[in-house]
XYZ file of C-alpha atoms in Angstrom:
343
model
C -107.630 -133.050 35.383
C -104.451 -133.050 33.272
C -103.314 -136.178 31.449
C -100.415 -136.932 33.836
C -102.686 -136.914 36.864
C -105.327 -138.888 35.009
C -102.852 -141.597 34.046
C -101.549 -141.794 37.620
C -105.097 -142.121 38.943
C -105.918 -144.841 36.443
C -102.774 -146.796 37.276
C -103.594 -146.619 40.986
C -107.171 -147.733 40.318
C -106.067 -150.718 38.276
C -103.456 -151.723 40.821
C -105.942 -151.469 43.661
C -108.792 -153.168 41.837
C -111.089 -150.195 42.462
C -112.965 -150.577 39.212
C -116.389 -148.991 39.719
C -115.268 -145.755 41.354
C -112.384 -145.241 38.995
C -114.310 -146.024 35.831
C -116.135 -142.715 36.126
C -112.856 -140.853 36.597
C -110.729 -142.648 34.000
C -109.166 -140.393 31.395
C -110.647 -140.465 27.916
C -108.556 -140.415 24.760
C -107.883 -136.860 23.597
C -107.615 -136.690 19.824
C -108.233 -134.242 17.027
C -109.048 -135.276 13.451
C -108.899 -139.016 14.214
C -108.416 -141.770 11.639
C -108.275 -145.490 12.270
C -106.774 -148.658 10.796
C -106.658 -152.315 11.780
C -103.415 -154.271 11.824
C -103.674 -157.814 13.113
C -105.741 -157.987 16.277
C -105.408 -154.301 17.153
C -106.905 -151.027 16.003
C -104.786 -147.897 15.698
C -106.002 -144.292 15.914
C -103.843 -141.458 14.576
C -104.417 -137.839 15.523
C -103.295 -134.294 14.868
C -100.508 -133.459 17.305
C -96.748 -133.075 17.725
C -95.286 -135.597 15.298
C -98.746 -137.274 14.909
C -99.824 -138.972 18.129
C -101.337 -142.448 18.012
C -102.993 -145.080 20.201
C -103.873 -148.767 19.912
C -106.770 -150.873 21.158
C -108.145 -154.399 20.991
C -111.784 -153.306 21.259
C -112.037 -149.653 20.117
C -112.826 -148.598 23.701
C -109.724 -149.173 25.841
C -106.723 -147.421 24.289
C -103.028 -147.294 25.111
C -100.645 -144.543 23.952
C -98.104 -145.616 21.340
C -96.092 -142.410 21.053
C -95.680 -140.408 17.878
C -94.943 -141.127 14.233
C -92.284 -138.438 13.776
C -89.675 -138.096 16.510
C -89.174 -134.514 15.365
C -90.952 -133.041 12.382
C -91.018 -133.770 8.651
C -87.744 -132.534 7.160
C -89.494 -130.579 4.397
C -92.217 -128.971 6.545
C -90.828 -125.492 7.219
C -89.601 -125.093 3.667
C -93.200 -125.363 2.493
C -94.933 -123.820 5.536
C -92.493 -121.424 7.245
C -94.869 -120.857 10.187
C -95.298 -124.575 10.867
C -95.127 -125.076 14.663
C -94.477 -128.818 14.936
C -98.111 -129.889 15.145
C -98.744 -132.211 12.206
C -102.364 -131.965 11.113
C -105.146 -134.225 9.971
C -103.585 -137.593 9.133
C -105.117 -140.351 7.051
C -103.963 -143.969 7.059
C -104.618 -146.570 4.351
C -103.201 -149.922 3.317
C -101.899 -150.262 -0.227
C -99.627 -152.801 -1.914
C -98.818 -154.532 1.395
C -97.820 -151.328 3.209
C -99.463 -148.691 5.354
C -99.399 -145.153 3.985
C -99.907 -142.340 6.470
C -100.772 -139.006 4.876
C -100.452 -135.774 6.837
C -100.625 -131.978 6.541
C -98.259 -129.163 7.415
C -99.617 -125.636 7.587
C -100.411 -122.793 9.954
C -103.860 -121.711 11.096
C -105.789 -119.623 8.587
C -103.160 -119.877 5.817
C -103.102 -121.855 2.592
C -99.308 -121.980 2.574
C -99.655 -125.714 3.093
C -98.459 -129.132 2.016
C -99.561 -132.763 2.211
C -96.954 -135.474 2.755
C -96.899 -139.237 3.159
C -94.839 -141.671 5.200
C -94.804 -145.462 4.761
C -94.480 -148.454 7.093
C -94.817 -152.231 6.780
C -96.681 -152.432 10.095
C -98.445 -150.222 12.628
C -97.168 -152.233 15.604
C -94.257 -150.376 17.245
C -93.107 -153.677 18.790
C -92.583 -155.365 15.435
C -89.021 -155.644 14.080
C -90.439 -154.386 10.758
C -91.755 -151.153 12.297
C -90.107 -148.152 10.653
C -91.693 -145.055 9.136
C -90.034 -143.932 5.898
C -91.122 -140.467 4.852
C -91.772 -140.067 1.125
C -91.942 -136.290 1.343
C -94.490 -133.948 -0.148
C -97.366 -135.166 -2.310
C -98.789 -131.749 -3.197
C -98.889 -128.170 -1.922
C -100.917 -124.963 -2.117
C -99.575 -121.451 -2.499
C -101.146 -118.013 -1.967
C -101.636 -116.042 -5.197
C -101.641 -119.332 -7.124
C -104.228 -121.664 -5.569
C -107.781 -121.002 -4.406
C -107.704 -124.149 -2.290
C -105.829 -125.394 0.765
C -103.605 -128.502 0.748
C -104.608 -129.983 4.108
C -106.959 -132.712 5.382
C -105.998 -135.545 3.007
C -108.164 -138.657 2.688
C -107.357 -141.430 0.210
C -109.653 -144.040 -1.320
C -109.384 -146.718 -4.001
C -111.997 -146.574 -6.742
C -113.722 -149.625 -8.215
C -110.757 -150.205 -10.529
C -108.218 -149.982 -7.695
C -106.918 -146.508 -8.570
C -106.006 -144.242 -5.669
C -107.676 -140.839 -5.259
C -106.907 -138.163 -2.689
C -109.635 -135.869 -1.404
C -108.443 -132.831 0.509
C -109.179 -129.227 1.292
C -110.360 -126.713 3.801
C -112.260 -123.440 3.349
C -111.146 -121.321 0.310
C -112.529 -122.942 -2.853
C -113.780 -126.020 -1.022
C -112.880 -129.698 -1.265
C -110.828 -131.120 -4.129
C -110.028 -134.568 -5.498
C -106.968 -135.688 -7.448
C -105.976 -139.067 -8.847
C -102.748 -140.615 -7.501
C -100.068 -142.545 -9.358
C -99.470 -146.276 -8.871
C -97.371 -145.666 -5.741
C -100.113 -143.502 -4.184
C -97.405 -141.007 -3.190
C -97.739 -138.466 -6.034
C -100.489 -137.132 -8.318
C -100.974 -139.178 -11.480
C -100.082 -137.642 -14.831
C -101.795 -136.037 -16.581
C -103.146 -134.490 -13.411
C -106.920 -134.677 -12.968
C -108.434 -132.190 -10.503
C -112.059 -132.149 -9.411
C -114.097 -129.915 -7.114
C -116.318 -132.176 -5.004
C -117.774 -129.806 -2.376
C -118.055 -126.075 -1.699
C -120.120 -123.671 0.358
C -121.134 -120.204 -0.868
C -118.381 -118.978 -3.231
C -116.472 -115.952 -1.969
C -113.430 -113.922 -2.934
C -110.810 -112.964 -0.351
C -107.345 -111.388 -0.397
C -104.654 -113.893 -1.370
C -103.476 -115.977 1.546
C -106.407 -115.177 3.829
C -108.865 -117.858 4.847
C -112.047 -117.737 2.814
C -115.209 -118.031 4.947
C -116.348 -121.280 3.336
C -116.919 -123.444 6.383
C -116.289 -126.808 4.748
C -113.332 -129.100 5.275
C -112.169 -132.606 6.227
C -113.448 -134.723 3.317
C -113.668 -138.469 3.743
C -114.945 -140.788 0.999
C -116.364 -144.143 2.093
C -117.387 -146.812 -0.402
C -120.475 -148.890 0.435
C -122.020 -151.142 -2.174
C -122.244 -149.247 -5.466
C -122.079 -145.838 -3.803
C -119.288 -143.506 -2.779
C -120.260 -141.427 0.261
C -118.547 -138.088 0.773
C -118.533 -136.986 4.398
C -117.473 -133.430 5.200
C -117.388 -131.126 8.211
C -119.280 -127.851 8.093
C -118.837 -125.039 10.591
C -115.959 -124.025 12.824
C -113.680 -126.284 14.810
C -111.239 -125.331 17.547
C -113.374 -122.533 19.046
C -114.259 -124.226 22.367
C -117.856 -123.311 23.285
C -118.223 -121.383 20.021
C -117.394 -124.422 17.864
C -120.076 -125.242 15.295
C -118.551 -128.307 13.590
C -121.011 -130.919 12.331
C -120.943 -133.706 9.735
C -122.785 -133.772 6.411
C -122.843 -136.276 3.559
C -123.612 -136.721 -0.111
C -123.196 -139.701 -2.428
C -122.211 -140.519 -5.992
C -121.947 -143.501 -8.309
C -118.495 -142.373 -9.445
C -115.627 -141.397 -7.169
C -115.295 -138.037 -8.951
C -118.936 -137.153 -8.267
C -121.225 -135.384 -8.498
C -121.994 -135.983 -4.819
C -125.691 -135.294 -4.257
C -127.451 -134.935 -0.915
C -130.875 -136.391 -0.046
C -132.573 -133.497 -1.809
C -130.545 -134.001 -4.967
C -128.368 -130.930 -4.423
C -124.757 -131.207 -5.549
C -122.235 -130.801 -2.720
C -120.085 -128.868 -5.207
C -122.895 -126.272 -5.157
C -123.472 -126.161 -1.411
C -125.393 -129.399 -0.885
C -125.013 -131.693 2.122
C -127.319 -133.800 4.316
C -126.814 -133.723 8.089
C -125.340 -136.887 9.614
C -124.633 -135.777 13.188
C -124.269 -132.589 15.176
C -123.397 -131.964 18.798
C -125.501 -131.673 21.933
C -125.060 -129.693 25.147
C -122.508 -132.201 26.450
C -120.554 -132.588 23.220
C -120.048 -129.826 20.672
C -117.710 -129.296 17.754
C -118.520 -132.777 16.425
C -116.609 -133.511 13.246
C -113.537 -134.252 11.164
C -114.772 -137.796 10.768
C -113.508 -140.933 9.093
C -115.570 -144.052 8.296
C -114.729 -147.766 8.130
C -116.006 -151.308 7.976
C -114.289 -153.529 10.540
C -115.361 -157.166 10.717
C -118.769 -156.337 9.254
C -119.354 -153.320 11.524
C -119.554 -149.834 9.986
C -118.267 -147.084 12.254
C -117.930 -143.305 12.171
C -114.802 -142.052 13.943
C -114.638 -138.386 14.951
C -113.746 -135.929 17.675
C -116.076 -133.972 19.936
C -115.465 -131.284 22.545
C -116.565 -132.200 26.054
C -118.399 -129.358 27.786
C -117.684 -130.790 31.256
C -113.926 -130.837 30.595
C -113.414 -127.269 29.371
C -114.141 -128.338 25.782
C -111.238 -130.753 25.502
C -111.335 -132.868 22.337
C -112.273 -136.534 22.863
C -112.504 -139.609 20.666
C -115.919 -140.858 19.555
C -116.638 -144.098 17.682
C -120.274 -144.290 16.538
C -122.083 -147.124 14.779
C -123.290 -146.370 11.257
C -126.711 -147.684 10.286
C -128.322 -147.458 6.865
C -131.857 -146.366 6.106
C -134.100 -147.962 3.485
C -132.800 -145.603 0.807
C -129.162 -146.404 1.575
C -128.253 -143.265 3.527
C -125.953 -143.454 6.562
C -127.478 -142.844 9.995
C -125.990 -142.590 13.475
C -127.644 -142.471 16.882
C -126.802 -139.088 18.474
C -127.194 -140.720 21.900
C -123.911 -142.526 21.260
C -122.113 -139.209 21.714
C -122.932 -139.655 25.402
C -122.810 -143.444 25.657
C -119.471 -144.018 23.906
C -116.655 -143.372 26.363
C -113.084 -144.204 25.434
C -110.685 -145.126 28.215
C -107.006 -144.240 28.254
C -104.872 -147.013 29.763
C -101.209 -146.912 30.746
C -98.689 -147.552 27.980
C -97.884 -151.200 27.358
């Protein structure tokens, strides 16, 4: 069922009060690389897509489409990534200094001719008179023949002192971390670069994707620990997708991030958090949050019954006696988002 038909069906169901029958047929939210933020009484999910698509919800289950962040595309995108096709990748959204900063990637599949940018807004509510995205341009970039890393998949966190740090990276030399300046829109000087996760080191011709199946870092602070989540495996391959989520933790934001066995993620370590099942595969590119005392893992998964279309999943995070994050894999089946008509 395509999204237009699904929305029409849902609207007819709601108008006719046919709740039970339609609930099973209601469209789910299709997202890739989801991140979430709370603004007032609503939650907002941002996703890879043309101009960055986003949705809002009052309960993290029923979602309404809110359009896109960029009406067109970032003005600088094709200068940095000439093969950029209009799909803005892997956003991250954080609140800093009274504003929301939305980071994003421009690239083309399998290339490290890439850049990370950031756009700023006072609010996430498109109905507010203060709603206006102001693009701050490129934060950093990667170039073939110069960089053995890929400038995509940004994720920003404040350390214990309030300094901003950006984790990023995909394949090639693994996941990197750089400190940001006071505005959180540029690297701080002098620039401090750290490798926080890799798989088996490999050498490849310049510009070609290295077969290190690690990407999508997300650092989540809980208590005295920083937890580094990452996605291992392949996304975007339909039934052949092998994406799954691993984690390590550190006392300092720069690492080292060790898994349960004490292995450094910068040397191939990583403890499994969640992988797919026969109904949901390609589980990954997660983010993690605490909302009103509830810890949640936000990710995408490919639905086998819907030709491996990507769907939103919001899973509860528990914590074992040693302080490691746990999720119930059964929630991959029990959590079902619902796409409602636009407000």
